Tab-separated table of C-alpha atoms in Angstrom:
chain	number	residue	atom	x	y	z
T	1	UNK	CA	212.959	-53.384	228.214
T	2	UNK	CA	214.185	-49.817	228.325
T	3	UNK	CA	217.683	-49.566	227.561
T	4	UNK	CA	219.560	-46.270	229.251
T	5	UNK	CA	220.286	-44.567	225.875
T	6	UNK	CA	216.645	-43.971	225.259
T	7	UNK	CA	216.266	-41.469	228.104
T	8	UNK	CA	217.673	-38.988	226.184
T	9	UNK	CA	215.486	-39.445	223.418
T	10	UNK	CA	212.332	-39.870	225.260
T	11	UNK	CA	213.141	-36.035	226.885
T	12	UNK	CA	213.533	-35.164	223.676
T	13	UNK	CA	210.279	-35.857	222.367
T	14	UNK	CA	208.524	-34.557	225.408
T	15	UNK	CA	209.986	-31.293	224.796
T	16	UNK	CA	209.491	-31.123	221.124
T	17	UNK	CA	205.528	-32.040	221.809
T	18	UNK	CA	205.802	-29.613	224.409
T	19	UNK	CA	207.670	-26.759	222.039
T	20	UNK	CA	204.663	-28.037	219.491
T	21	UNK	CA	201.871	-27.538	222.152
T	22	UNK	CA	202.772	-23.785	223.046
T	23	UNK	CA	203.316	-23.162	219.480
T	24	UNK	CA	199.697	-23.869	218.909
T	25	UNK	CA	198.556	-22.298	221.963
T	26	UNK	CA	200.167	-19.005	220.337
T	27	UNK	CA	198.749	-18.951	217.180
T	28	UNK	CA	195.307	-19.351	218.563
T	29	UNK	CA	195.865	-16.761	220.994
T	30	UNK	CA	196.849	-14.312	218.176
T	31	UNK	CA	193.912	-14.905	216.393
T	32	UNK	CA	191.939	-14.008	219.480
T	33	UNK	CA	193.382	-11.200	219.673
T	34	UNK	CA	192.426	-7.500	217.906
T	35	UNK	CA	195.470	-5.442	217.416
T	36	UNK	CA	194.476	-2.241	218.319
T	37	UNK	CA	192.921	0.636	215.877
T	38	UNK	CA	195.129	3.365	216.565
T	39	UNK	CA	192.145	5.589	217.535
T	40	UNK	CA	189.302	5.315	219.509
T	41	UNK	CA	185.538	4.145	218.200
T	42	UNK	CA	183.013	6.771	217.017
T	43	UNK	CA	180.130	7.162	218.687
T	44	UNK	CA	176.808	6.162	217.061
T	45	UNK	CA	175.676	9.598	216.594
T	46	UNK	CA	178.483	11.269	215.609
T	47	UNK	CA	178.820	8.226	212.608
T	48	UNK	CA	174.800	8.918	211.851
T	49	UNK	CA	176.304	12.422	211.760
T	50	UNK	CA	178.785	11.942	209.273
T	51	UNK	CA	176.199	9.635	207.246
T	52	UNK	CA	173.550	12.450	206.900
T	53	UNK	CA	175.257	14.272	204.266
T	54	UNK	CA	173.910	17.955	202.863
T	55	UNK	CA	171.129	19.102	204.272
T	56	UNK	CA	167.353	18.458	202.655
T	57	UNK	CA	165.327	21.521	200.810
T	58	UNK	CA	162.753	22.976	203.403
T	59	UNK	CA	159.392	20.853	202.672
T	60	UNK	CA	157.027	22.951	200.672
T	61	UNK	CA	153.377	21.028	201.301
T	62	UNK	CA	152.274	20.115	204.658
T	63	UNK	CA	152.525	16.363	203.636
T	64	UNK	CA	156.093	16.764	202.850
T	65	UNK	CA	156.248	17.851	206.022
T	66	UNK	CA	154.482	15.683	208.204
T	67	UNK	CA	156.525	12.593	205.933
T	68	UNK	CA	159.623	14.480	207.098
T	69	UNK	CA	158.683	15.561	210.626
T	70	UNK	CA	158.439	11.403	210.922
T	71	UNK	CA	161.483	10.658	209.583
T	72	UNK	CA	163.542	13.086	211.884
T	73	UNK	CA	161.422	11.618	214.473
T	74	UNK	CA	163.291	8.483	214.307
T	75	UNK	CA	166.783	9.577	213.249
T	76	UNK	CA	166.699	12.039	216.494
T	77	UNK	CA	166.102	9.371	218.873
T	78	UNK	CA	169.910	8.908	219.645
T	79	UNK	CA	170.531	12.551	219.984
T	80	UNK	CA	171.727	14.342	222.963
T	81	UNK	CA	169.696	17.469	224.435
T	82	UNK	CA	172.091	19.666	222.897
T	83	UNK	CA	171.693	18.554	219.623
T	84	UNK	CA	167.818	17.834	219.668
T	85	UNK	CA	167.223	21.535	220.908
T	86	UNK	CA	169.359	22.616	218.445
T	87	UNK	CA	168.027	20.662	215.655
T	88	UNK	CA	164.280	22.456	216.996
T	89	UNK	CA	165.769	25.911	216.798
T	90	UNK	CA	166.516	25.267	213.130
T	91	UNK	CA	163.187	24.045	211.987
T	92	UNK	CA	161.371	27.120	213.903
T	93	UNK	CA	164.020	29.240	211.800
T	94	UNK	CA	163.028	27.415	209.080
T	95	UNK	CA	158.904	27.711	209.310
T	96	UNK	CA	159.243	31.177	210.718
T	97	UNK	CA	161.053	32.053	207.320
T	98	UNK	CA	158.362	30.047	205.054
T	99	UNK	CA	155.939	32.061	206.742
T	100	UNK	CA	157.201	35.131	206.673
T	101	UNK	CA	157.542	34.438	202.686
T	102	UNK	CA	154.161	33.231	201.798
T	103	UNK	CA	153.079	35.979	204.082
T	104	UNK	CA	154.865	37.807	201.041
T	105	UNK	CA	153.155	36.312	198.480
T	106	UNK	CA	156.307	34.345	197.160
T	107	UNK	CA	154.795	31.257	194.908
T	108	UNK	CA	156.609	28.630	195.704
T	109	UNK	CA	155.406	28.842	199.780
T	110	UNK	CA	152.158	29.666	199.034
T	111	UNK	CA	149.480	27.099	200.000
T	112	UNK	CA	147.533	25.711	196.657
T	113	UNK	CA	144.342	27.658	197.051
T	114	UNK	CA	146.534	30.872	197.212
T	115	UNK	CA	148.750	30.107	193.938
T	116	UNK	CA	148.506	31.051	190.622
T	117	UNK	CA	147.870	34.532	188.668
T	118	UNK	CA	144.471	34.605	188.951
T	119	UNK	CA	143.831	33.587	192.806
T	120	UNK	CA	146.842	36.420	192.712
T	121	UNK	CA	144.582	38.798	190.951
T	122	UNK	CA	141.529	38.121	192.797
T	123	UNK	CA	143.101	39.305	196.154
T	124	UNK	CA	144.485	42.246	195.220
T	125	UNK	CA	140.453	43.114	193.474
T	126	UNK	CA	139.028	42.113	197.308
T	127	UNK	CA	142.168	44.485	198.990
T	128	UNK	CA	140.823	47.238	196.629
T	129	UNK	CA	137.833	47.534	198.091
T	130	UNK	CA	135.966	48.348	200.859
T	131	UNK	CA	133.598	45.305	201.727
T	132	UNK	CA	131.053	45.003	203.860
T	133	UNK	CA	131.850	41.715	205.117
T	134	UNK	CA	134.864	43.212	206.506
T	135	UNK	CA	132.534	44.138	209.399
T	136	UNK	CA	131.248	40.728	209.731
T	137	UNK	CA	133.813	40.191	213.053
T	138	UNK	CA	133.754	43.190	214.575
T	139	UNK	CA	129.853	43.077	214.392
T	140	UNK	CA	129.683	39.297	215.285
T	141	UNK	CA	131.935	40.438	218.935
T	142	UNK	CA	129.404	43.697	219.445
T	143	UNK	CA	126.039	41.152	218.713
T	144	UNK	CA	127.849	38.434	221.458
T	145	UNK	CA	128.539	41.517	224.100
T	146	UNK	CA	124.668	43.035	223.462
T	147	UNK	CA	123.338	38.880	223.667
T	148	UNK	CA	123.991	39.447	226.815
T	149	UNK	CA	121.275	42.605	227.418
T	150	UNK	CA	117.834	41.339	227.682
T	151	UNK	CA	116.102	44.278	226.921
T	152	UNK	CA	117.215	44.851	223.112
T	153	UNK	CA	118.545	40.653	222.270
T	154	UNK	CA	115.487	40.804	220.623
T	155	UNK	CA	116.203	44.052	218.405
T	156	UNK	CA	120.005	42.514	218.360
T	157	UNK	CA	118.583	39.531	216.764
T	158	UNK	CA	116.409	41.277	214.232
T	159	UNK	CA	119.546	43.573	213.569
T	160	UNK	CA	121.491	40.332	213.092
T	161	UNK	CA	118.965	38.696	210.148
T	162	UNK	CA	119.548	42.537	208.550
T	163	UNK	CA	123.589	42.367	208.978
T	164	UNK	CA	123.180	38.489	206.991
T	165	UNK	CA	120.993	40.100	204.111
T	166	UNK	CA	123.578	42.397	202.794
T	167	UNK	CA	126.649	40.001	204.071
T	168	UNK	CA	124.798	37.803	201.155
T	169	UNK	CA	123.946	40.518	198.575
T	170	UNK	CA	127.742	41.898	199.274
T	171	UNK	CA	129.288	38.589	198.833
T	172	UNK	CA	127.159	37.776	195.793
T	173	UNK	CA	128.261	40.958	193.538
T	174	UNK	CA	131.837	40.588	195.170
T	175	UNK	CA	131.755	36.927	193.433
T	176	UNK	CA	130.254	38.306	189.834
T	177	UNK	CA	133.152	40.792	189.911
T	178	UNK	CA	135.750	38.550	190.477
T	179	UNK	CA	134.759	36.166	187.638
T	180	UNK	CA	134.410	39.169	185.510
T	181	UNK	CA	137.222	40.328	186.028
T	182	UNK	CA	139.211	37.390	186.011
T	183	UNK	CA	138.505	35.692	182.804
T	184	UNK	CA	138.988	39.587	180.700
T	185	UNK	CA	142.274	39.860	182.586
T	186	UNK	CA	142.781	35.719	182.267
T	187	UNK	CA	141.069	34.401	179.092
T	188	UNK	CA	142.263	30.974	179.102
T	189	UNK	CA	142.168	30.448	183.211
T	190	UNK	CA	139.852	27.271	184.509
T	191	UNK	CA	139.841	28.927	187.597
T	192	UNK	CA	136.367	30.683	188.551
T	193	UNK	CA	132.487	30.071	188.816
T	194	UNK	CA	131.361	29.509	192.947
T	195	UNK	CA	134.992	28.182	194.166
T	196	UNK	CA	136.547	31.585	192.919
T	197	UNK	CA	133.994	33.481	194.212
T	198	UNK	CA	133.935	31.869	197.133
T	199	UNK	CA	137.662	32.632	197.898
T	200	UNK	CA	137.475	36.298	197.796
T	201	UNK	CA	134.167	35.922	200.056
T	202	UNK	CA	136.326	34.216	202.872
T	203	UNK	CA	139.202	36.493	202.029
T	204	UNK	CA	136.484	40.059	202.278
T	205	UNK	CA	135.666	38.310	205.678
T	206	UNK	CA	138.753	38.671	207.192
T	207	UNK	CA	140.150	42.043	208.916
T	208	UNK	CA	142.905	43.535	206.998
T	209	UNK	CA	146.142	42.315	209.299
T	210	UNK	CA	144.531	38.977	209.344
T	211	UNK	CA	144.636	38.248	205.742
T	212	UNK	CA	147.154	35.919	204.010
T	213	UNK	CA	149.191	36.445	201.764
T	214	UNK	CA	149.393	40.119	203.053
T	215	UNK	CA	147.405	42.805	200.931
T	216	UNK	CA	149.519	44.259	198.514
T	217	UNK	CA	147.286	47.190	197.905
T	218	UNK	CA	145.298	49.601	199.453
T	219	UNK	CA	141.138	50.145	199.653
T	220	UNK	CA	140.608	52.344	196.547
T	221	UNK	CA	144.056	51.904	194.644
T	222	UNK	CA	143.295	50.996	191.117
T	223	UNK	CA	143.525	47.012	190.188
């Protein structure tokens, strides 16, 4: 039986549950809710940016370079246009300078058959002198141009066989000077016998403004 002073009391529950209910409602909603940063979210790039740090020595062997030529393959894939043709400009600054150093003769950018005192010594020997298979090109492009004659290819041939005798004879004594002269200048070098001799060959092949490192001295200067 409800009596009529329990009305009040019922109401009063109700609202406490109620005042209970939204309570709860609240607090979950609060932890739903982020309060905001103050400032806005970085981009991905511009964190990977920050993240990078100082910049990496130039590679100095072509594995180190292809290794890191991979790796900035896949760091650059989130880059705009902007940035990826800027990031290209400074590795062509970069191999245009390594060049232009081992072109010098500087050590460190030199390629490994190039370094060392004696592969150092050797060139400047082949730059002192006149070689004969520094005509080898310009008589290989006449031979192609007169291959093309019929009535002296066969004298052109015959003149070619000729042309490979002394290339051989030339290269030969070019090889036995630069071992000579290599072990009285370089006593305790390992470097020398064919591979040595071979490497001035291929060097008294090329033309003058083709050679690398560039010549340091010139035909007939004393070595």
């Amino acid at each position: 039986m409800k009596l009529p002073w329990k009305k009040d009391d019922v109401d009063a529950d109700d609202a406490a549950d109620t005042t209970v209910a939204l309570t709860v409602d609240e607090a979950a909603a609060k932890r739903r809710y982020t309060e905001a940063k103050g400032r806005p979210t970085p981009k991905r790039r511009d964190a990977e940016g920050r993240r990078r740090g100082p910049v990496a020595p130039a590679p100095t062997t072509r594995a180190e370079a292809r290794a890191r030529k991979k790796e900035l393959k896949g760091s650059s894939a989130n880059l705009s246009k902007e940035e990826k043709k800027a990031q290209s400009d400074t590795r062509r600054r970069q191999r245009a300078d390594q060049r232009e150093k081992m072109m010098d003769g500087e050590e460190r950018y030199l390629m490994p058959r190039d370094k060392g005192e004696a592969r150092r010594f050797a060139r400047d020997i082949v730059d002192s002198r006149r070689n004969f298979a520094g005509l080898f090109m310009p008589f290989a492009i006449m031979l192609i141009i007169v291959m093309f004659v019929p009535a002296i290819a066969v004298y052109a041939t015959l003149l070619m066989l000729i042309f490979v005798i002394f290339l051989v004879i030339d290269g030969v004594l070019l090889g036995r000077i630069l071992n000579n002269r290599v072990r009285e200048r370089f006593p305790s070098t390992t470097d020398g016998g064919f591979k040595l001799g071979w490497y001035g060959f291929s060097r008294a092949m090329q033309m003058r403004f083709m050679r690398a490192p560039r010549p340091k001295v010139k035909p007939g200067d004393a070595v």
